[in-house]
Coordinates of C-alpha atoms and ligand atoms in Angstrom, one line a residue:
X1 CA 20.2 15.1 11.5
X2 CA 21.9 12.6 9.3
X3 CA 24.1 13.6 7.0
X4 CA 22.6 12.6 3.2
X5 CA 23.7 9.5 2.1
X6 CA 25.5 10.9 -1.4
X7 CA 25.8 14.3 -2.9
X8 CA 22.2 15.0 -3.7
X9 CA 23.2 17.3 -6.6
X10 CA 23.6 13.9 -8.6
X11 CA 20.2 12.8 -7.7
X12 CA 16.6 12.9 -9.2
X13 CA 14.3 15.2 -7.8
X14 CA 11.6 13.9 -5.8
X15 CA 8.6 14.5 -6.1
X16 CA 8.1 15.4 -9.8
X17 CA 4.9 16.9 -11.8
X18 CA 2.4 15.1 -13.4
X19 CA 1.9 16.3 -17.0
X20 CA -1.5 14.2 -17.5
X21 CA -4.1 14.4 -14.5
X22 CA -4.0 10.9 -14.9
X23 CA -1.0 9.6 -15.5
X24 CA 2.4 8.6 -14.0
X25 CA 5.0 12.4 -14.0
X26 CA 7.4 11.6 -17.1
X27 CA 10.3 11.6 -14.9
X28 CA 9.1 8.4 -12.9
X29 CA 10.1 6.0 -15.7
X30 CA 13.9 7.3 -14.7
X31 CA 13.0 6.6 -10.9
X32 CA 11.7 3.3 -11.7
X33 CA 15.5 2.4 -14.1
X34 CA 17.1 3.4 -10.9
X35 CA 15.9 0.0 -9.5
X36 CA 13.9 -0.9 -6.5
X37 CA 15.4 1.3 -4.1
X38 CA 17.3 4.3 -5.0
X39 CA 18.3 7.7 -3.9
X40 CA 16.3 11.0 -4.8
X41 CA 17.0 14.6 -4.1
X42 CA 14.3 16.7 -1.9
X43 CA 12.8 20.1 -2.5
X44 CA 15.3 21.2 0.0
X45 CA 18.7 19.2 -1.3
X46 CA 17.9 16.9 1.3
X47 CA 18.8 12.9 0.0
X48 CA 16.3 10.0 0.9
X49 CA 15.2 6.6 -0.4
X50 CA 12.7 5.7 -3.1
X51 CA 11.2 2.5 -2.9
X52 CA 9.7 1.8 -6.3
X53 CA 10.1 -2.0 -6.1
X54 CA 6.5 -3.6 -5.0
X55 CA 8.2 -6.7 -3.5
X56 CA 10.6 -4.2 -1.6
X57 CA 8.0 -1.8 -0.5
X58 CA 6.0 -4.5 1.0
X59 CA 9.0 -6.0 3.3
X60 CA 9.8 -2.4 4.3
X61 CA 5.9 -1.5 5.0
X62 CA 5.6 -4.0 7.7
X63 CA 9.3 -3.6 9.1
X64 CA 9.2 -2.3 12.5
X65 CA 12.8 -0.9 12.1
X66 CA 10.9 2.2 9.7
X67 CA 8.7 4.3 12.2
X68 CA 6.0 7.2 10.9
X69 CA 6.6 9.2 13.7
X70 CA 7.4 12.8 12.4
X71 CA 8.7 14.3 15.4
X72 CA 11.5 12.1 14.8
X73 CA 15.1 13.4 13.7
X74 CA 15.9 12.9 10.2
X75 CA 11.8 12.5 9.0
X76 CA 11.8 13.3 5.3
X77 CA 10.1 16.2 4.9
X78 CA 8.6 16.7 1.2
X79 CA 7.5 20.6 1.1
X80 CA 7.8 22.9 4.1
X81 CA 4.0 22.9 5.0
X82 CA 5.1 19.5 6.3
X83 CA 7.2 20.8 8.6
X84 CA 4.0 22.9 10.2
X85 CA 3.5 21.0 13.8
X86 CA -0.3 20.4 12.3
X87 CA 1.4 18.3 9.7
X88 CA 3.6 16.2 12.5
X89 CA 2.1 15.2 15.7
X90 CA -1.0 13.2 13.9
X91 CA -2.3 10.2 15.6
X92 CA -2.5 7.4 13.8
X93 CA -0.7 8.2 10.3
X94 CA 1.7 9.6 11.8
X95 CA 2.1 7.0 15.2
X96 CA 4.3 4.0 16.2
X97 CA 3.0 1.1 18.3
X98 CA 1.4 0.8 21.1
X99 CA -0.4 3.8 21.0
X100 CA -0.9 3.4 17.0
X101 CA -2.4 0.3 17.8
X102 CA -4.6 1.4 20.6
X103 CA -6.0 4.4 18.5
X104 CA -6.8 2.0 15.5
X105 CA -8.8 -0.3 17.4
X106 CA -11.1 1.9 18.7
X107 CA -12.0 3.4 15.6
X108 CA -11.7 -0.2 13.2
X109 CA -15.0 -1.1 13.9
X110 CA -17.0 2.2 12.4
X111 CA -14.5 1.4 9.1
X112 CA -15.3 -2.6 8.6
X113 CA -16.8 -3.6 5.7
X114 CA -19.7 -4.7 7.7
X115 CA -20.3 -1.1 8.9
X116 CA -20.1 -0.3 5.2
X117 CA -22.3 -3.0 3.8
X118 CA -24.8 -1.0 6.4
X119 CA -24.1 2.3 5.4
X120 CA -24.3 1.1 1.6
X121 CA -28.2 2.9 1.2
X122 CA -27.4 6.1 3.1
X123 CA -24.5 6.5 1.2
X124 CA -26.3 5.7 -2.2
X125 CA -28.8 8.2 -0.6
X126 CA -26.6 11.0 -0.6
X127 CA -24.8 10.4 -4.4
X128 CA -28.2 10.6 -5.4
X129 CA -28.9 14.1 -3.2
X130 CA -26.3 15.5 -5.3
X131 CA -26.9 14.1 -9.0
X132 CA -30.5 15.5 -8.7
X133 CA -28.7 19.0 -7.6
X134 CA -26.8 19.1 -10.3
X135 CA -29.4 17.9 -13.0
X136 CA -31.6 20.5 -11.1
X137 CA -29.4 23.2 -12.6
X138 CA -28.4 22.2 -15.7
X139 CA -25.2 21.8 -17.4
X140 CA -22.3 23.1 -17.3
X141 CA -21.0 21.9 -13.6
X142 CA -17.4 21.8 -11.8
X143 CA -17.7 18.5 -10.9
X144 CA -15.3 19.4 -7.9
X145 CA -17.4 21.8 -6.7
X146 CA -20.9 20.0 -7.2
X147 CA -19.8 16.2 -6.6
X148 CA -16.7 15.2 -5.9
X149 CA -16.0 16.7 -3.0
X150 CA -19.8 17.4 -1.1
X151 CA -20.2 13.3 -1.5
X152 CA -17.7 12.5 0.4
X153 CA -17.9 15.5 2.4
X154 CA -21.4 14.6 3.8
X155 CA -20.4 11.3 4.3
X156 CA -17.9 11.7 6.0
X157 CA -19.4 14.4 8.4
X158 CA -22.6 12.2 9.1
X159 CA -20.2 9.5 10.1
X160 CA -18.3 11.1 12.4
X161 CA -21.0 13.6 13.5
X162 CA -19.4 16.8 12.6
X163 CA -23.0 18.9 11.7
X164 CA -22.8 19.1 7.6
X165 CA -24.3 22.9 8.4
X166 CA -21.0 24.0 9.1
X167 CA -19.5 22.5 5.5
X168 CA -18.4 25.7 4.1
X169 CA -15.7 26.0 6.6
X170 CA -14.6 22.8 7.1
X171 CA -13.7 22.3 3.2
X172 CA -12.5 25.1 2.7
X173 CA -10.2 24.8 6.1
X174 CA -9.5 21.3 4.5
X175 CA -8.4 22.5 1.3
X176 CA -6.2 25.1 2.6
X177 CA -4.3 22.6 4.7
X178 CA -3.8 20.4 2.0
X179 CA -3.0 23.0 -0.6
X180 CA -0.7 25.1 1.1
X181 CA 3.0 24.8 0.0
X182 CA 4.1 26.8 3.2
X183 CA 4.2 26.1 6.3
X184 CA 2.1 29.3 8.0
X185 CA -0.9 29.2 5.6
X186 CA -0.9 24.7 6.5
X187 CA -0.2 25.4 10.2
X188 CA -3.1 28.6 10.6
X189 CA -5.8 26.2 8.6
X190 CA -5.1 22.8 10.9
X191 CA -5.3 25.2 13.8
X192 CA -9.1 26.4 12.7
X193 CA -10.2 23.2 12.4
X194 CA -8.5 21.7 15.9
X195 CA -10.2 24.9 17.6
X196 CA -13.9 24.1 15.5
X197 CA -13.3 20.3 16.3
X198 CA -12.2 20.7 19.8
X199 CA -15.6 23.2 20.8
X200 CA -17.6 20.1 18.5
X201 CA -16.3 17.7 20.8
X202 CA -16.7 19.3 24.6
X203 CA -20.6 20.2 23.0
X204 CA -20.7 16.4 22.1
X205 CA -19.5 15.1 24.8
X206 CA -22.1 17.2 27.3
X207 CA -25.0 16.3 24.8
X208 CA -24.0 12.9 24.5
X209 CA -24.0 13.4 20.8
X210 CA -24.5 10.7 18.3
X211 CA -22.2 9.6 15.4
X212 CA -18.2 8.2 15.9
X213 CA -17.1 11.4 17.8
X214 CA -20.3 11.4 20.0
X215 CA -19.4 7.6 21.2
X216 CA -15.4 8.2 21.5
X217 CA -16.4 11.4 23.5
X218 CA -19.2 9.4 25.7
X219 CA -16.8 6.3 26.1
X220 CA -13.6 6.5 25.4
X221 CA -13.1 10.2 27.3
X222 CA -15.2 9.9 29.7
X223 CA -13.8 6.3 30.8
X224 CA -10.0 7.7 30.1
X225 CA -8.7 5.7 27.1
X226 CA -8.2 8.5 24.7
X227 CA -7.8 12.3 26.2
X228 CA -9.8 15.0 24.8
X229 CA -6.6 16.1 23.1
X230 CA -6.3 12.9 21.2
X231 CA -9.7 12.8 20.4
X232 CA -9.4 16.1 18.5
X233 CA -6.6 15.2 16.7
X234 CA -8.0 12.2 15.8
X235 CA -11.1 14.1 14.3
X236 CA -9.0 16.2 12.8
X237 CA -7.0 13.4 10.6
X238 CA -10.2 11.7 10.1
X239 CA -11.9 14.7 8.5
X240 CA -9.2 15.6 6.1
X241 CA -7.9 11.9 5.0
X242 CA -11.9 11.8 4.7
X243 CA -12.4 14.5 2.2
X244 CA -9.6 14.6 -0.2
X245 CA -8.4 11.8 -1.2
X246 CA -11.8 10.4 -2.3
X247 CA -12.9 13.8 -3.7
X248 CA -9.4 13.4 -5.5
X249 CA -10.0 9.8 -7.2
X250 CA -13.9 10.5 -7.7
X251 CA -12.3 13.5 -10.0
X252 CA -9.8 12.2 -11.7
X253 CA -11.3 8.9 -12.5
X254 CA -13.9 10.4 -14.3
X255 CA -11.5 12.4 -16.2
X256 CA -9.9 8.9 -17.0
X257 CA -12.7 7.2 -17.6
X258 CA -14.3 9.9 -20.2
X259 CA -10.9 10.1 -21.4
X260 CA -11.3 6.1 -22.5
X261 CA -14.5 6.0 -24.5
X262 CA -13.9 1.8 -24.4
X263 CA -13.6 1.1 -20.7
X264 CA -16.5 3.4 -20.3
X265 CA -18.6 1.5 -22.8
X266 CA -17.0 -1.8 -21.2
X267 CA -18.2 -0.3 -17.8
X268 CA -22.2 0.3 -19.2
X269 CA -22.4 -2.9 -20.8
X270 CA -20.9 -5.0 -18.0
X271 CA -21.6 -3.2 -14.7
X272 CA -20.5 -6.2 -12.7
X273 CA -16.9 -4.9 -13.8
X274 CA -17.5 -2.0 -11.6
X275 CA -15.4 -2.9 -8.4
X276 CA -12.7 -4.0 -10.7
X277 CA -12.8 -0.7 -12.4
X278 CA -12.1 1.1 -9.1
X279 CA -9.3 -0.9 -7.9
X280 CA -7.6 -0.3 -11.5
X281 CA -8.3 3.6 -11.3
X282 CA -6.9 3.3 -7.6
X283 CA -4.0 1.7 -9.5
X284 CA -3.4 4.0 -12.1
X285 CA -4.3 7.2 -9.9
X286 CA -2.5 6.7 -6.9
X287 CA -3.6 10.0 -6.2
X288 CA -1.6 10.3 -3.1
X289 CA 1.6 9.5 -4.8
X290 CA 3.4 8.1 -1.8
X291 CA 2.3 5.2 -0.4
X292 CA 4.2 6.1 3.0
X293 CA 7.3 8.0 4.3
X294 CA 9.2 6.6 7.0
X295 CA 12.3 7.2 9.2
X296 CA 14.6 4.2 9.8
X297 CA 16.0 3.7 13.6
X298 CA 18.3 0.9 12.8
X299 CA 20.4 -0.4 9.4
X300 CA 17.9 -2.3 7.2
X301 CA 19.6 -4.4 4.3
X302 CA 17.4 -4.4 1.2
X303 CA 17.9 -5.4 -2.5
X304 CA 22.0 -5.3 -2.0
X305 CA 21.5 -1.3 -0.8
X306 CA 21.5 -0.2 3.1
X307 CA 19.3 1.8 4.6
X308 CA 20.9 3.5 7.9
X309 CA 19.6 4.6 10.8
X310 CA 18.3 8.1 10.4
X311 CA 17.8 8.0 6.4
X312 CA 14.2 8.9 5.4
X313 CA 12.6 6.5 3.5
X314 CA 9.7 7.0 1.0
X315 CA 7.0 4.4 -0.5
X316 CA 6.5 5.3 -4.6
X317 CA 2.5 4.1 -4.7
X318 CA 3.0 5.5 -8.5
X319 CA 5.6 3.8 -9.6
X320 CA 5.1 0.9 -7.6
X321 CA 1.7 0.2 -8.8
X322 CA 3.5 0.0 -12.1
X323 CA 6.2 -2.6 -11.6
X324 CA 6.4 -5.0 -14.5
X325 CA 7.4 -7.7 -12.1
X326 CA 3.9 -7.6 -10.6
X327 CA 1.7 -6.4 -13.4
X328 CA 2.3 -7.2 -17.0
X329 CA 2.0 -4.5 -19.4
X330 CA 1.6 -2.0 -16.1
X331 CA 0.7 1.2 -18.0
X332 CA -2.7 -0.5 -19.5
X333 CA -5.6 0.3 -17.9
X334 CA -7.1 -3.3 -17.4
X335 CA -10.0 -3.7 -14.8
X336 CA -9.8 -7.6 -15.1
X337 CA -6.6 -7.7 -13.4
X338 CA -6.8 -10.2 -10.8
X339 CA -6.3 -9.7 -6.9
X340 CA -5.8 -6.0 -5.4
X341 CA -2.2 -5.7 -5.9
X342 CA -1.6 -2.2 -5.6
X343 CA -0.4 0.2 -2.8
X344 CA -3.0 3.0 -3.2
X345 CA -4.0 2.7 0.1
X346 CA -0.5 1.6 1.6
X347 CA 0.4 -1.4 3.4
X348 CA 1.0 -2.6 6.8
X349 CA -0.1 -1.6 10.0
X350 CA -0.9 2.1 8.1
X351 CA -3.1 0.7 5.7
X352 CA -5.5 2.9 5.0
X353 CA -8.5 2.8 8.0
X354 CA -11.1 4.7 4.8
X355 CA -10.7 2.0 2.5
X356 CA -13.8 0.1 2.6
X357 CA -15.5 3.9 2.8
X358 CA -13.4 4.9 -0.4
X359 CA -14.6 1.6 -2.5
X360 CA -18.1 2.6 -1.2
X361 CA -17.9 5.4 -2.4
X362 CA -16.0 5.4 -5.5
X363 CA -18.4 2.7 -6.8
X364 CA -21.7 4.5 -6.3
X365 CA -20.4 7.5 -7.2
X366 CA -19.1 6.3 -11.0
X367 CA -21.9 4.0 -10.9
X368 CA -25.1 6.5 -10.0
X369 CA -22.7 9.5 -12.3
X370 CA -22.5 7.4 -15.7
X371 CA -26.0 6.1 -15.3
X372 CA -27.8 9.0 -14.2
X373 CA -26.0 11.3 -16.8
X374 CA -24.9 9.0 -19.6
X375 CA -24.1 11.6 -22.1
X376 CA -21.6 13.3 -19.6
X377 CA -18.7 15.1 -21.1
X378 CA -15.8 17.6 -20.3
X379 CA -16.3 21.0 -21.1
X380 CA -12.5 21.9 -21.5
X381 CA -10.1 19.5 -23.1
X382 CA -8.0 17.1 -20.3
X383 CA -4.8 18.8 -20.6
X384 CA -5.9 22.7 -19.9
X385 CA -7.8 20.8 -16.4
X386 CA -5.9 23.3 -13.8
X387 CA -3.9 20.5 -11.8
X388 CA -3.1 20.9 -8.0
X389 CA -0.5 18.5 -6.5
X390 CA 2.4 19.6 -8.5
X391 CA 5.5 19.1 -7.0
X392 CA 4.6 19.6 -3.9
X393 CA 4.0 15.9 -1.9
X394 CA 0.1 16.4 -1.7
X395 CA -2.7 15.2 -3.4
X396 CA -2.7 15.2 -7.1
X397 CA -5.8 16.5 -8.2
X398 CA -7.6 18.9 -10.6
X399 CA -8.7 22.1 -8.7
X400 CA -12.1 22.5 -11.0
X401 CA -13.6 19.7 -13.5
X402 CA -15.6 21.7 -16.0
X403 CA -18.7 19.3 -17.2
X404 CA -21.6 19.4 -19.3
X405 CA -24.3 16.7 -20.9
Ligands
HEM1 C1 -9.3 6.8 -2.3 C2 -9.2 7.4 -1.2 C3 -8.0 7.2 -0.3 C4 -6.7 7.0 -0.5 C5 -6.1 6.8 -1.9 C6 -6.0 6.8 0.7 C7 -4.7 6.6 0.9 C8 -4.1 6.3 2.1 C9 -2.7 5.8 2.2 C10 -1.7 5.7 1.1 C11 -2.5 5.6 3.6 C12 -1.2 5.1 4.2 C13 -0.3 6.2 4.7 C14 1.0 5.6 5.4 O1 1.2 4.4 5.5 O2 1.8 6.5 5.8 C15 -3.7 6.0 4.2 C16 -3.8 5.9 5.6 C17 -4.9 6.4 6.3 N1 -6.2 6.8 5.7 FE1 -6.6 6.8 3.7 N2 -6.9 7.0 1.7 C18 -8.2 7.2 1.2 C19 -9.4 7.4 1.8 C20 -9.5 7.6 3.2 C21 -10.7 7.8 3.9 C22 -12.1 8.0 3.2 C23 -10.5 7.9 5.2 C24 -11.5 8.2 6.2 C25 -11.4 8.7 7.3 C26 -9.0 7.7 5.3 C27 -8.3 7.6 6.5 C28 -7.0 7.2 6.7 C29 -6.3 7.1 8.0 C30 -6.9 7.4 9.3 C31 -5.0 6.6 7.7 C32 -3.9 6.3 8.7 C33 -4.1 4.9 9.1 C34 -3.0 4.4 10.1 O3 -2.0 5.0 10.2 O4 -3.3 3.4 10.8 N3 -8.5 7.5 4.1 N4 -4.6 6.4 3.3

């Protein structure tokens, strides 16, 4: 293990909480003063590198001398549920050329915005299933519970072919692996779902099952390009990036949009601004905090700092998304910015494989939800929303969105 670059007692901590659902932690406007790459302090004392510069975290996103593999030495670790094996031998996220590459192209074409443009009705189909649910029973509502979570959920599930039946456990296994702090209570839910995805995919593979698992199994197994193993693990990443991340933004942007009466009114009147709406709450949100964490295996010079060999190295989405060099006056919300400059979804060869599925369906869901139920309000005021993703390198999120109309 590398010894830490400085004495870490000197340092900001990293990561910090947020004090609005919505908006940046307070303590990020000291990260960002630090300048575009600085040193922060980890849960455990350990020291790493921040990249808050957007200029900077773009060169370092597509430099092959950082690698995301997590089995490596010296892998910043964030929170100890991280260091659950669950949490480091994913494919894909968490994979390095060639086989990163090989994985990727066998599951591009399900995520291409032509697949999407086709899935468009079906998905449009099932915001609408759960709108009429929810207007079936009358306000109040957690939105969590009755929207922003089953949408993409179901979608999600159809896509892949996981049977929606079995829902109940596969969100709640989901949650648990994302919530959990620890690393026994992470490690025992990724295991459930591995065992429920790897009986799912022997059952789909003898039935010649339909859906994205169905054709991997059929094809890919059977012809020996991916092993059952992989396929597993790749259903199980696909099923949890799948679930709450979306569910995440689908929560907080209506918080932030009900929170700004204006945008909102901006939204109804002009609903071609819809798209750009999304990619500014993606923006603002950056609901997975980090855009990245890395491991460097050789000595990168960067904006006059080194990064050695062995340092961890971690992408600020938050407070790169905000850097005034890039976006003037970055802490308005401002959906007529132009071009998609933001790292929400990360950058380089990890860019995120969902997004086309997450502008899907962030835009129907805001769209069909603000239409459907125009006089939509909170139930509790914004800042008593119990918060999830304190602290703790996961998803920031509101655990229940009290609602009414
Ligand atoms: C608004 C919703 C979403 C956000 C904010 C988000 C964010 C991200 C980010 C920041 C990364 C890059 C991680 C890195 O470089 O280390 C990523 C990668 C990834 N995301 Fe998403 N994601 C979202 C939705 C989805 C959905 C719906 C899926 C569907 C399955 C998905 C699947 C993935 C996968 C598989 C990767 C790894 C890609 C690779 O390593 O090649 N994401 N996502």
């Amino acid at each position: 293990m590398p010894a830490a670059p400085h004495d870490s007692a000197a340092l900001l901590s990293f990561p910090q909480p947020r004090a609005c659902p919505h908006q940046a932690p307070p303590g990020y406007a000291a990260l960002r003063d630090q300048g575009a790459l600085s040193e922060v302090a980890l849960y455990d004392g350990r020291a790493v590198w921040l990249v808050t510069g957007y200029p900077e975290a773009r060169a370092l996103l597509t430099d092959p001398r950082l690698s995301a593999d997590r089995t490596r030495p010296g892998f910043p670790v964030l929170a100890p549920r991280f260091r659950a094996s669950v949490a480091r031998k994913l494919p894909l996220i968490a994979q390095d050329p060639p086989v990163h590459d090989t994985h990727r192209r066998l599951l591009n074409p399900d995520f291409s915005l032509k697949h999407m443009r086709a899935m468009r009705p079906e998905v449009q189909e099932v915001v609408d299933g759960f709108i009429d649910r929810m207007l079936a029973k009358g306000p109040p509502s957690d939105l969590v519970e009755d929207f922003a979570i089953p949408v993409p959920s179901l979608v999600i599930s159809r896509l892949l072919g996981v049977p929606y039946e079995d829902h109940a456990f596969f969100q709640d296994a989901t949650g648990r692996l994302m919530r959990a702090t620890e690393e026994g209570p992470s490690q025992a839910a990724g295991g459930e779902l591995a065992a429920y995805l790897d009986r799912l995919i022997t059952r789909l593979r003898a039935e010649r099952g339909t859906g994205l698992l169905g054709r991997l199994a059929a094809e890919d197994v059977e012809n020996g390009t991916l092993s059952h193993e992989e396929l597993v693990q790749i259903a199980l990443v696909l099923l949890v990036a799948g679930h709450e991340t979306t569910a995440s933004m689908i929560a907080l942007g209506t918080v932030a949009l009900l929170e700004s009466p204006e945008q909102l009114a901006q939204l109804r009147a002009d609903p071609e601004s819809l798209p750009g709406t999304v990619e500014e709450l993606l923006r603002v949100l950056a609901v997975t905090d980090l855009a990245g964490s890395r491991v460097a295996t050789e000595e990168i010079e960067i904006a006059g700092r080194t990064i050695r060999a062995g340092d961890g190295v971690l992408f600020s989405a938050t407070v790169a998304n905000r850097d005034p060099e890039v976006h003037a006056d970055p802490d308005r919300f401002d959906p007529h910015r132009t071009g998609r400059s933001h790292l929400s979804f990360g950058y380089g060869i990890h860019q995120c494989l969902g997004q086309n599925l997450a502008r899907l369906e962030l835009e129907l869901a805001f769209r069909t939800l603000f239409t459907r139920i125009p006089t939509l309000k909170l139930a509790v005021p914004a800042a008593e929303l119990p918060l999830r993703g304190i602290g703790t390198g996961t998803i920031q999120s509101a655990d229940h969105l009290p609602v009414t109309w």
